[in-house]
Every structure is written in C-alpha cells, then in structure tokens.
Backbone as a ProteinNet text record, in pm:
[ID]
protein_1_A
[PRIMARY]
RDFAFIGPESTAAAVAARCASAQEAFWPYHDRLFAAQGAENSGVYGTSALIAISRSLGLDGVRFEACLADPVLHRQVAAETEAGRSRGVVSTPTLDFGGRAIAGVPRYEALDALVRQLADAGDPP
[TERTIARY]
12591.5	12628.6	12793.3	12830.6	13011.8	13063.7	13184.7	13253.2	13397.4	13437.2	13547.3	13651.6	13700.5	13777.2	13921.7	13969.9	14125.3	14191.5	14136.5	14167.6	14115.6	14219.3	14142.3	14149.5	14187.2	14170.8	14034.8	14027.2	13922.8	13774.8	13779.5	13681.7	13677	13789.2	13770.9	13705.9	13780.3	13697.9	13611.7	13560	13362.4	13298.1	13388.7	13287	13294.9	13418.7	13403.3	13334.1	13293.4	13195.1	13051.7	13022.2	12917.7	12889.2	12996.2	13011.4	12964.3	13064.8	13054.8	12903.1	12826.8	12698.6	12574.6	12605.3	12562.1	12522.6	12665.9	12648.1	12639.3	12551.7	12539.2	12633.5	12760.1	12839.1	12911.3	12852.5	12870.2	12943.3	12874.3	12984.2	13061	13075.8	13194.9	13331.6	13284.4	13392.2	13406.3	13371.4	13372.6	13479.6	13450.7	13535.2	13647	13665.2	13850.5	13886.3	13825.3	13904	13942.7	13853.7	13922.5	14031.1	14026	14110.6	14287.9	14235.2	14359.3	14386.2	14374.9	14405.9	14529.7	14569.4	14740.1	14723.9	14874.7	14914.9	14809.3	14799.2	14723.8	14737.8	14671.6	14714.7	14771.4	14845.1	14964.2	14978.7	14814.8	14840.6	14749	14721.1	14611.4	14480.6	14458.2	14315.9	14298.3	14437.7	14418.1	14329	14358.9	14221	14257.9	14394.9	14423	14413.7	14401.1	14395.3	14239.1	14164.2	14039.7	13934	14030.3	13967.4	14011.9	14107.5	14165.5	14089	14045.3	13960.7	13786.9	13732.5	13636.1	13696.5	13790.3	13810.7	13807.6	13858.8	13899.7	13737.9	13631.6	13515.3	13392.9	13465	13411.2	13312.5	13321	13229.1	13253.4	13152.5	13187.7	13262.6	13385.9	13442.7	13444.7	13364.1	13327.7	13277.2	13138.8	13087.1	13113.7	13192.6	13232.9	13341.6	13436.1	13518.9	13445.7	13352.4	13278.6	13223.9	13192.5	13070.9	13192.3	13353.5	13452.8	13488.5	13433.8	13481.4	13387.7	13235.1	13153.2	13160.6	13177.3	13182.6	13054.3	12943.6	12801.4	12854	12885.4	12944.3	13060.3	13147.7	13205.4	13204.4	13089.2	13025.1	12949.7	12867.8	12779.4	12844.8	12999.3	13051.1	13077.7	13126.9	13207.4	13058.1	12957	12833.3	12796.1	12825.9	12806	12871.2	13055	13116.7	13114.5	13067.1	13049.6	12956.3	12823.4	12693.1	12748.2	12833.3	12876.9	12990.9	13048.8	13156.7	13015	12947.6	12867.8	12784.9	12730.4	12706.9	12799.6	12956	13031.7	13095	13062	13144.8	13294.7	13367.3	13552.1	13581.6	13530.5	13575.4	13434	13494.6	13453	13482.8	13362.1	13189	13154.2	13055.7	12971.9	12833.8	12785.8	12625.4	12565.5	12427.1	12340	12214.6	12179.8	12093.7	12000.5	11845.1	11853.6	11895.7	12010.1	12077.6	12195.5	12204.5	12339.9	12441	12548	12657.3	12737.8	12754.3	12787.9	12928.2	13053.5	13178.5	13196.4	13267	13320.9	13214.5	13261.7	13130.7	13082.5	12985.8	12900.8	12910.8	12945.3	12847.3	12740.1	12691.7	12542.9	12463	12501.7	12417.5	12387	12529	12484.5	12424.3	12447.5	12337.2	12204.2	12137.5	12009.8	11983.4	12076.4	11978.6	11992.8	12073.1	12047.6	11890.7	11882.9	11771.3	11636.6	11639.1	11568	11519.2	11600.5	11566.1	11522.6	11571.9	11493.1	11324.3	11263.3	11197.4	11081.8	11131.3	11040.2	11035.2	11120.3	11114.3	11023.4	10973.6	10943.6	10997.8	11122	11224.1	11214.7	11216.9	11230.5	11398.1	11431.1	11615.7	11632.8
963	907.8	909.7	953.2	988.9	819.7	805.3	698.1	730.5	827.2	873	726	668.6	556.2	552.2	717.7	695.1	726.6	803.8	853	962.9	1031	1162.7	1272.6	1274.8	1407.1	1354.5	1237.6	1217.4	1195.2	1192.4	1255	1427.7	1507.8	1622.5	1689.7	1627.7	1670.1	1666.6	1547.7	1490	1596	1644.9	1751.1	1883.4	1906.1	2069.2	2121.7	1955.5	1976.8	1974.6	1918.8	1930.4	2106.7	2122.1	2269.4	2368.2	2333.7	2410.7	2409.7	2303.6	2254.3	2357.2	2378.8	2421.3	2627	2629.5	2764.6	2775.3	2639.5	2613.2	2603.4	2539.9	2584.9	2398.9	2311.5	2148.6	2153.2	2166.1	2102.1	2213.7	2364.3	2423.9	2339.4	2320.9	2266.9	2140.7	2055.7	1929.1	1883.1	1972	2026.2	2105.2	2153.7	2193.4	2108	1979.9	1902.8	1802	1754.4	1673	1692.1	1849.6	1873.9	1926.8	1931.5	1941.2	1797.3	1675.8	1565.2	1568	1477.1	1429.5	1305.6	1305.9	1139.7	1173.9	1033.7	1041.7	1058.9	1156.4	1200.8	1293.4	1353	1441.4	1530.3	1593.2	1763.9	1819.2	1768.2	1834.4	1879.2	1778.6	1823.7	1872	1908.6	1951.5	2088	2127	2233.7	2366.9	2401.7	2483.2	2508	2375	2379	2423.5	2357.6	2332.9	2454.6	2510	2695.5	2775.2	2754.4	2775.6	2801.9	2662.2	2657.5	2699.9	2753.7	2796.5	2946.9	2992.5	3114.7	3144.3	3063.8	3102	3053.2	3018.5	3034	3111.7	3203.8	3322.3	3310.2	3165.7	3138.6	3222.2	3215.8	3269.5	3224.5	3260.3	3196.9	3199.8	3303.1	3205.9	3192.5	3126.4	3011.9	2904.8	2892.5	2789.4	2715.6	2823.4	2753.7	2661.8	2728.1	2684.2	2555.9	2565.5	2444.3	2320.1	2369	2275.6	2150.3	2258.8	2216.7	2170.1	2098.1	2101.9	1916.8	1880.7	1749.7	1671.5	1687.3	1635.6	1595.5	1670.8	1608.5	1513.5	1570.5	1448.8	1297.9	1280	1195.7	1161.2	1199.6	1197.2	1096.7	1202.5	1089	1011.6	944.7	867.4	720.3	782.9	675.6	641.7	712.2	738.6	612.9	624.1	554.2	369	415.6	239.3	187.6	274.6	208.9	176	202.5	161.9	29.8	12.1	-56.2	-216.1	-164.9	-284.7	-359.1	-257.7	-326.9	-380.7	-412.8	-415.5	-357.7	-209.9	-116.7	-134.3	-93.9	-113.8	3.7	82.2	170.9	287.9	429	490	512.5	491.2	529.4	375.3	364.5	258.6	322.1	214	195.6	113.4	122.3	10.8	26.4	-36.3	-62.1	-250.2	-239.6	-337.5	-428.7	-326.6	-470.3	-500	-483.6	-502.1	-369.9	-444.9	-289	-364.4	-212.2	-216.4	-100.1	-162.3	-86.2	-10	83.8	161.3	230.5	272.4	325.9	256.5	203.7	82.1	191.4	96.4	146.5	151.4	243.7	308.9	176.6	105.3	22	-140.1	-170.7	-234	-186.9	-46.4	13.6	6.8	51.7	73.3	-93.9	-197.6	-336.8	-354.6	-339.8	-324.2	-282.6	-211.1	-75.5	-168.9	-209.1	-280.9	-434.1	-488.7	-595.5	-595.6	-452.7	-464.9	-408.4	-316.8	-274.7	-440.1	-500.8	-647.3	-706.2	-729.3	-813.5	-740.5	-562.8	-495.7	-432.6	-458.1	-425	-261.7	-172.7	-11.5	-11.4	31.9	75.3	163.5
10184.5	10287.6	10322.2	10426.6	10470.9	10486	10428.4	10446.2	10461	10589.2	10597.7	10681.6	10588.7	10598.9	10609	10589.8	10564.9	10667.9	10784.2	10895.5	10891.5	11017.8	11081.3	11017.7	10870	10765.4	10703.6	10678.6	10584.1	10698.8	10800	10902.5	10898.5	10902.4	10858.2	10753.1	10700.1	10532.8	10484.9	10599.1	10575.7	10624.6	10745.4	10848.5	10778.2	10727.8	10681.5	10514	10455.6	10373.1	10433.3	10518.8	10602	10638.1	10653.8	10699.1	10554.8	10505.2	10358.7	10312	10331.3	10284.2	10365.7	10479.1	10570.9	10525.4	10444.7	10397.4	10263.9	10183.6	10040.9	9923.7	10024.3	9878.7	9928	9965.4	9936.6	9815.4	9696.8	9562.6	9499.4	9550.8	9516.9	9606.1	9741.6	9858	9807.4	9743.9	9750	9600.9	9501.1	9413.9	9450.3	9551.3	9589	9662.8	9763.6	9856.4	9734.5	9601.1	9551	9453.2	9437.1	9363.2	9446.2	9565.3	9673.3	9740.1	9677.6	9728.2	9707.3	9777.3	9798.4	9857.2	9933.5	10047.9	10160.4	10164.1	10326.6	10434.3	10513.2	10609.2	10623	10485.8	10501.3	10532	10606.6	10609	10533.3	10378.8	10268.4	10314.5	10421.2	10480.3	10641.4	10682.1	10790.7	10817.4	10971	10951.5	10867.4	10905.9	10821.7	10692.8	10618	10456.7	10439	10539.6	10532.9	10566.8	10628.1	10621.8	10498.5	10505.7	10326	10286.3	10191.7	10122.7	10124.9	10257.6	10322.8	10242.6	10271.1	10238.9	10140.4	10014.6	9904.4	9828.5	9872	9853.6	9928.2	9977.6	10048.4	10189.6	10238.2	10329.5	10467.2	10510.5	10653	10719.3	10758	10818.8	11020.6	11035.7	11181.1	11217.6	11161.2	11116.6	11079.9	11007.4	10911.9	11026	11109.7	11213	11321.2	11361.2	11494.8	11415.3	11318.8	11242.4	11289.2	11208.8	11187.8	11326.5	11417.3	11550.9	11639.4	11566.6	11668.2	11666.1	11782.9	11790.4	11762.4	11780.1	11683.3	11535.6	11486.6	11297.1	11362.9	11394.2	11392.7	11462.9	11527.2	11570.5	11465.4	11390.8	11307.3	11171.6	11136.5	11039.3	11064.8	11196.1	11226.9	11265.1	11275.2	11338.7	11156.7	11050.6	10939.5	10826.9	10891.8	10891.6	10910.8	11037.1	11044.5	11033.1	11018	10915.5	10789.5	10738.5	10588.5	10639.1	10722	10749.5	10804	10872.4	10925.4	10795.4	10670.2	10568.2	10454.6	10498.5	10415.9	10343.6	10331.9	10265.7	10301.2	10220.1	10212.6	10137.2	10049.8	9959.5	9929.9	9865.5	9794.6	9666.4	9552.7	9571.1	9643.4	9679.6	9704.7	9686.6	9578.6	9600.1	9648.2	9716.8	9778.5	9728	9625.2	9582.3	9584.5	9677	9704.5	9785.8	9874.9	9980.8	9907	9773.6	9680.3	9684.1	9712.4	9718.4	9619.3	9529.8	9418	9421.7	9411.5	9508.3	9357.4	9369.6	9208.6	9154.6	9028.3	8946.9	8836.2	8856.5	8718.1	8636.2	8522.7	8376.1	8376.8	8315.2	8321.7	8279.8	8232.2	8114.2	8252	8348.7	8425.6	8582	8607.5	8688.2	8633.9	8502.6	8428.1	8453	8460.6	8427.7	8549.5	8678.9	8818.7	8876	8817.4	8878.4	8777.9	8684.5	8598.7	8664.9	8701.1	8761.2	8915.1	8955.7	9093.2	9088	8988.2	8958	8908.2	8885.3	8802.7	8919.7	8996.7	9129.2	9234.6	9185.2	9343.6	9385.7	9395	9523.6	9490.2	9552.4	9501.5	9556.1	9469.8	9471.7	9572.8
[MASK]
+++++++++++++++++++++++++++++++++++++++++++++++++++++++++++++++++++++++++++++++++++++++++++++++++++++++++++++++++++++++++++++

C-alpha cells in the first residue's frame, strides 16, 4: 500500500509508480525512484522528472502522462495514506501483522517469531 506522507512529491511518485505498474514496469520504476532520491519536495519527483524516468525505461509516454494526471489515482494514494495514518502508521516501511504494526525493516528472526506466534494463536498474518 502507498503511504505518501512526505508531501506533494511523495504523492506524485506513488502515482507515477502505479502508472509504471500499468505498463508492467513497477519494479524498474521503483528502483529508479529510489536511486533519484534527494531532499524532500525539492523537485526530484516533479512531473518532468517522473516523466523522464518513464522515458528512460521506454514506457509509452502518452499513456504514462495521461495516467500521471488521473485524479482518481491521486485520490487512491491519498486514501491509502489516510488509512495508514488511522492505523497508526507514521513511517515506511511499516508491516502489519495481525493488527501489530512493525515499523522499519525487522530482522528475519523477529519477523519469523511473530509469524509463528500468530500462527500458534490461530491468527493469520
């Protein structure tokens, strides 16, 4: 789920990743977004930069730009962000296991123990 909590560019990047996903390029686009990180809301994820990333991956530009401007996608990202906030999410990544929020990247052993605990209690993760 998206949790675009940093500001307008965070939302734009989330929408752009969805647009890339519509062209089967989510992970390559994701990787380019992370490689391009800069100061928050500094223009790194402005519209022209997001389009440039799509071009570098050979995506259909007309389709990508129309998708990027789709207000429905912007509302979906905003709704997912608000749903996260209502569940106590304050950062990314955050995992939700059985109603337990785990912020950050947990060690495998800790995550494995939690999954086993939830399984033993009959709660699906």
